[in-house]
Amino acid sequence: MKFSLRSKLPHLFVGTVTVLALTSTALLAQDDAAAPAEGQTQTLWDLIAAGGWAMWPLGLFSVCMITLAVYNFMQLTRKKFVPPLLKQSVLSHMAEVRVRSSIEEAAESASYLGRMLATALPHVDATEPETLGRDKVEDAVADFAVKENPAYMSWVGYFSVIAQASPMVGLLGTVSGMIKAFQTLGISGGSDPTKLAAAISEALVTTAAGLVVAIPCLFFFYLFKNTFTKLVTEAQDTMTAAMDAAIATVNADQQLAKVPEGIAEA
């Protein structure tokens, strides 16, 4: 299975919604139990409620952000990409040119490195002792990356989408609030400061909420993007090291023959 965690995404999403819903209910119950006196500072729930309709899509974005963050933290790990034991074992096998053993061990691993090795190592060509068909192996690695990498990056890319959409929704809420504010001024002529303040609050809160969602999304996007790049690079470097070890072993006698007399014995 390529992504064992993918089937758990709905559960992560539902769990996140449940936790946030329970937290919101608890906060609302506390607010109802101790209603603030007139002139007292607003609670967080009051600010969220003041944001109006725009807070609903922004709330959905925040739930998606948390769900994606948990998923990527669980998915983009060294254990799932380049397991140390598999890496050491394959390098040991390839140093002795045990290509078949490397392929069999890699095929048993569901990790990124395991799948890449199982795809690329069958292209090793023993009829080309100087390179062992290195070009074919590298082409297979490139094809593997083209097919596999987008599946991982798509889950990281959603952070960028949310980071760009959240401020836009917040801005739309700001425009909506300002329209209401001017309508209130036009109708009441400023005689009803409560309605005017509510409209202005909607305009300001939605802008802030959009940024509160967007900023962490940008952080997560670059964090997971860089993490993925490092993991893929390590997997490809492992493949390169494995091929170097095998080629060096196959051509060891030829390399030794090129050493000036007297140095080899030393």
mmCIF file of C-alpha atoms in Angstrom, residues 64-195:
data_model
loop_
_atom_site.group_PDB
_atom_site.id
_atom_site.type_symbol
_atom_site.label_atom_id
_atom_site.label_comp_id
_atom_site.label_asym_id
_atom_site.label_seq_id
_atom_site.Cartn_x
_atom_site.Cartn_y
_atom_site.Cartn_z
ATOM 1 C CA CYS A 64 -8.429 21.252 7.044
ATOM 2 C CA MET A 65 -5.112 22.853 8.000
ATOM 3 C CA ILE A 66 -4.899 20.946 11.283
ATOM 4 C CA THR A 67 -5.910 17.667 9.622
ATOM 5 C CA LEU A 68 -3.320 18.071 6.865
ATOM 6 C CA ALA A 69 -0.627 19.025 9.375
ATOM 7 C CA VAL A 70 -1.235 15.886 11.437
ATOM 8 C CA TYR A 71 -1.307 13.725 8.297
ATOM 9 C CA ASN A 72 1.946 15.119 6.910
ATOM 10 C CA PHE A 73 3.728 14.914 10.257
ATOM 11 C CA MET A 74 2.837 11.206 10.323
ATOM 12 C CA GLN A 75 3.586 10.565 6.650
ATOM 13 C CA LEU A 76 6.798 12.493 5.967
ATOM 14 C CA THR A 77 9.130 10.635 8.295
ATOM 15 C CA ARG A 78 12.521 9.078 7.750
ATOM 16 C CA LYS A 79 11.131 5.696 8.770
ATOM 17 C CA LYS A 80 8.611 5.789 5.918
ATOM 18 C CA PHE A 81 11.062 7.149 3.354
ATOM 19 C CA VAL A 82 14.580 5.928 4.139
ATOM 20 C CA PRO A 83 14.522 3.269 6.886
ATOM 21 C CA PRO A 84 18.053 3.106 8.345
ATOM 22 C CA LEU A 85 18.085 -0.706 8.479
ATOM 23 C CA LEU A 86 17.050 -1.046 4.832
ATOM 24 C CA LYS A 87 19.597 1.568 3.794
ATOM 25 C CA GLN A 88 22.460 -0.165 5.585
ATOM 26 C CA SER A 89 21.427 -3.600 4.361
ATOM 27 C CA VAL A 90 21.174 -2.558 0.710
ATOM 28 C CA LEU A 91 24.517 -0.759 0.808
ATOM 29 C CA SER A 92 26.058 -3.898 2.306
ATOM 30 C CA HIS A 93 24.514 -6.137 -0.374
ATOM 31 C CA MET A 94 25.526 -3.836 -3.226
ATOM 32 C CA ALA A 95 29.086 -3.566 -1.919
ATOM 33 C CA GLU A 96 29.287 -7.303 -2.633
ATOM 34 C CA VAL A 97 27.249 -6.958 -5.843
ATOM 35 C CA ARG A 98 24.344 -8.989 -4.461
ATOM 36 C CA VAL A 99 21.808 -7.227 -6.639
ATOM 37 C CA ARG A 100 19.153 -9.940 -6.393
ATOM 38 C CA SER A 101 19.287 -9.886 -2.589
ATOM 39 C CA SER A 102 18.941 -6.106 -2.644
ATOM 40 C CA ILE A 103 15.890 -6.300 -4.897
ATOM 41 C CA GLU A 104 14.211 -8.954 -2.759
ATOM 42 C CA GLU A 105 14.786 -7.023 0.461
ATOM 43 C CA ALA A 106 13.633 -3.758 -1.093
ATOM 44 C CA ALA A 107 10.469 -5.389 -2.435
ATOM 45 C CA GLU A 108 9.477 -6.356 1.106
ATOM 46 C CA SER A 109 9.589 -2.727 2.263
ATOM 47 C CA ALA A 110 6.684 -0.326 1.710
ATOM 48 C CA SER A 111 8.973 2.668 2.192
ATOM 49 C CA TYR A 112 9.819 5.169 -0.529
ATOM 50 C CA LEU A 113 13.388 3.858 -0.727
ATOM 51 C CA GLY A 114 12.183 0.264 -0.882
ATOM 52 C CA ARG A 115 9.824 0.934 -3.769
ATOM 53 C CA MET A 116 12.451 2.977 -5.594
ATOM 54 C CA LEU A 117 15.100 0.270 -5.261
ATOM 55 C CA ALA A 118 12.663 -2.452 -6.303
ATOM 56 C CA THR A 119 11.861 -0.410 -9.414
ATOM 57 C CA ALA A 120 15.378 0.662 -10.397
ATOM 58 C CA LEU A 121 17.729 -2.179 -9.438
ATOM 59 C CA PRO A 122 16.286 -4.686 -11.970
ATOM 60 C CA HIS A 123 17.807 -2.399 -14.632
ATOM 61 C CA VAL A 124 21.347 -3.173 -13.448
ATOM 62 C CA ASP A 125 23.165 -4.613 -16.483
ATOM 63 C CA ALA A 126 25.928 -7.105 -15.717
ATOM 64 C CA THR A 127 27.033 -7.011 -19.375
ATOM 65 C CA GLU A 128 28.355 -3.495 -18.778
ATOM 66 C CA PRO A 129 30.894 -4.012 -15.977
ATOM 67 C CA GLU A 130 32.245 -0.469 -16.116
ATOM 68 C CA THR A 131 28.879 1.146 -15.342
ATOM 69 C CA LEU A 132 26.499 -1.775 -14.627
ATOM 70 C CA GLY A 133 23.933 0.030 -16.769
ATOM 71 C CA ARG A 134 23.966 3.081 -14.513
ATOM 72 C CA ASP A 135 22.192 5.265 -17.063
ATOM 73 C CA LYS A 136 19.252 2.850 -17.208
ATOM 74 C CA VAL A 137 19.081 2.708 -13.418
ATOM 75 C CA GLU A 138 19.088 6.506 -13.146
ATOM 76 C CA ASP A 139 16.360 6.742 -15.789
ATOM 77 C CA ALA A 140 14.269 4.280 -13.777
ATOM 78 C CA VAL A 141 14.796 6.379 -10.638
ATOM 79 C CA ALA A 142 13.717 9.506 -12.518
ATOM 80 C CA ASP A 143 10.589 7.777 -13.838
ATOM 81 C CA PHE A 144 9.783 6.552 -10.337
ATOM 82 C CA ALA A 145 10.098 10.082 -8.952
ATOM 83 C CA VAL A 146 7.852 11.497 -11.675
ATOM 84 C CA LYS A 147 5.147 8.968 -10.814
ATOM 85 C CA GLU A 148 5.456 8.957 -7.021
ATOM 86 C CA ASN A 149 6.419 12.470 -5.934
ATOM 87 C CA PRO A 150 3.247 14.297 -7.049
ATOM 88 C CA ALA A 151 1.156 12.033 -4.816
ATOM 89 C CA TYR A 152 3.090 13.257 -1.787
ATOM 90 C CA MET A 153 3.332 16.889 -2.852
ATOM 91 C CA SER A 154 -0.397 17.159 -3.524
ATOM 92 C CA TRP A 155 -1.067 16.880 0.217
ATOM 93 C CA VAL A 156 1.583 19.515 0.913
ATOM 94 C CA GLY A 157 0.278 21.780 -1.847
ATOM 95 C CA TYR A 158 -3.107 22.127 -0.157
ATOM 96 C CA PHE A 159 -1.431 24.320 2.470
ATOM 97 C CA SER A 160 -0.581 26.800 -0.279
ATOM 98 C CA VAL A 161 -4.190 26.784 -1.492
ATOM 99 C CA ILE A 162 -5.534 27.467 1.997
ATOM 100 C CA ALA A 163 -2.876 30.131 2.616
ATOM 101 C CA GLN A 164 -3.984 32.007 -0.498
ATOM 102 C CA ALA A 165 -7.726 31.493 -0.085
ATOM 103 C CA SER A 166 -8.005 32.436 3.599
ATOM 104 C CA PRO A 167 -6.970 36.110 3.237
ATOM 105 C CA MET A 168 -9.284 36.417 0.249
ATOM 106 C CA VAL A 169 -12.237 35.135 2.272
ATOM 107 C CA GLY A 170 -11.210 37.444 5.107
ATOM 108 C CA LEU A 171 -11.071 40.367 2.688
ATOM 109 C CA LEU A 172 -14.509 39.485 1.361
ATOM 110 C CA GLY A 173 -15.796 39.474 4.930
ATOM 111 C CA THR A 174 -14.171 42.869 5.449
ATOM 112 C CA VAL A 175 -15.922 44.286 2.399
ATOM 113 C CA SER A 176 -19.212 42.792 3.595
ATOM 114 C CA GLY A 177 -18.758 44.376 7.020
ATOM 115 C CA MET A 178 -17.922 47.785 5.576
ATOM 116 C CA ILE A 179 -20.979 47.654 3.319
ATOM 117 C CA LYS A 180 -23.131 46.961 6.371
ATOM 118 C CA ALA A 181 -21.434 49.812 8.237
ATOM 119 C CA PHE A 182 -22.194 52.327 5.497
ATOM 120 C CA GLN A 183 -25.738 51.025 5.169
ATOM 121 C CA THR A 184 -26.195 51.548 8.907
ATOM 122 C CA LEU A 185 -24.872 55.089 8.599
ATOM 123 C CA GLY A 186 -27.175 55.762 5.670
ATOM 124 C CA ILE A 187 -30.270 54.445 7.422
ATOM 125 C CA SER A 188 -29.754 55.649 10.982
ATOM 126 C CA GLY A 189 -27.410 58.527 10.332
ATOM 127 C CA GLY A 190 -25.105 57.273 13.065
ATOM 128 C CA SER A 191 -27.827 57.293 15.710
ATOM 129 C CA ASP A 192 -27.380 53.548 16.393
ATOM 130 C CA PRO A 193 -23.725 53.024 17.399
ATOM 131 C CA THR A 194 -24.347 49.388 18.383
ATOM 132 C CA LYS A 195 -25.180 48.271 14.833
#
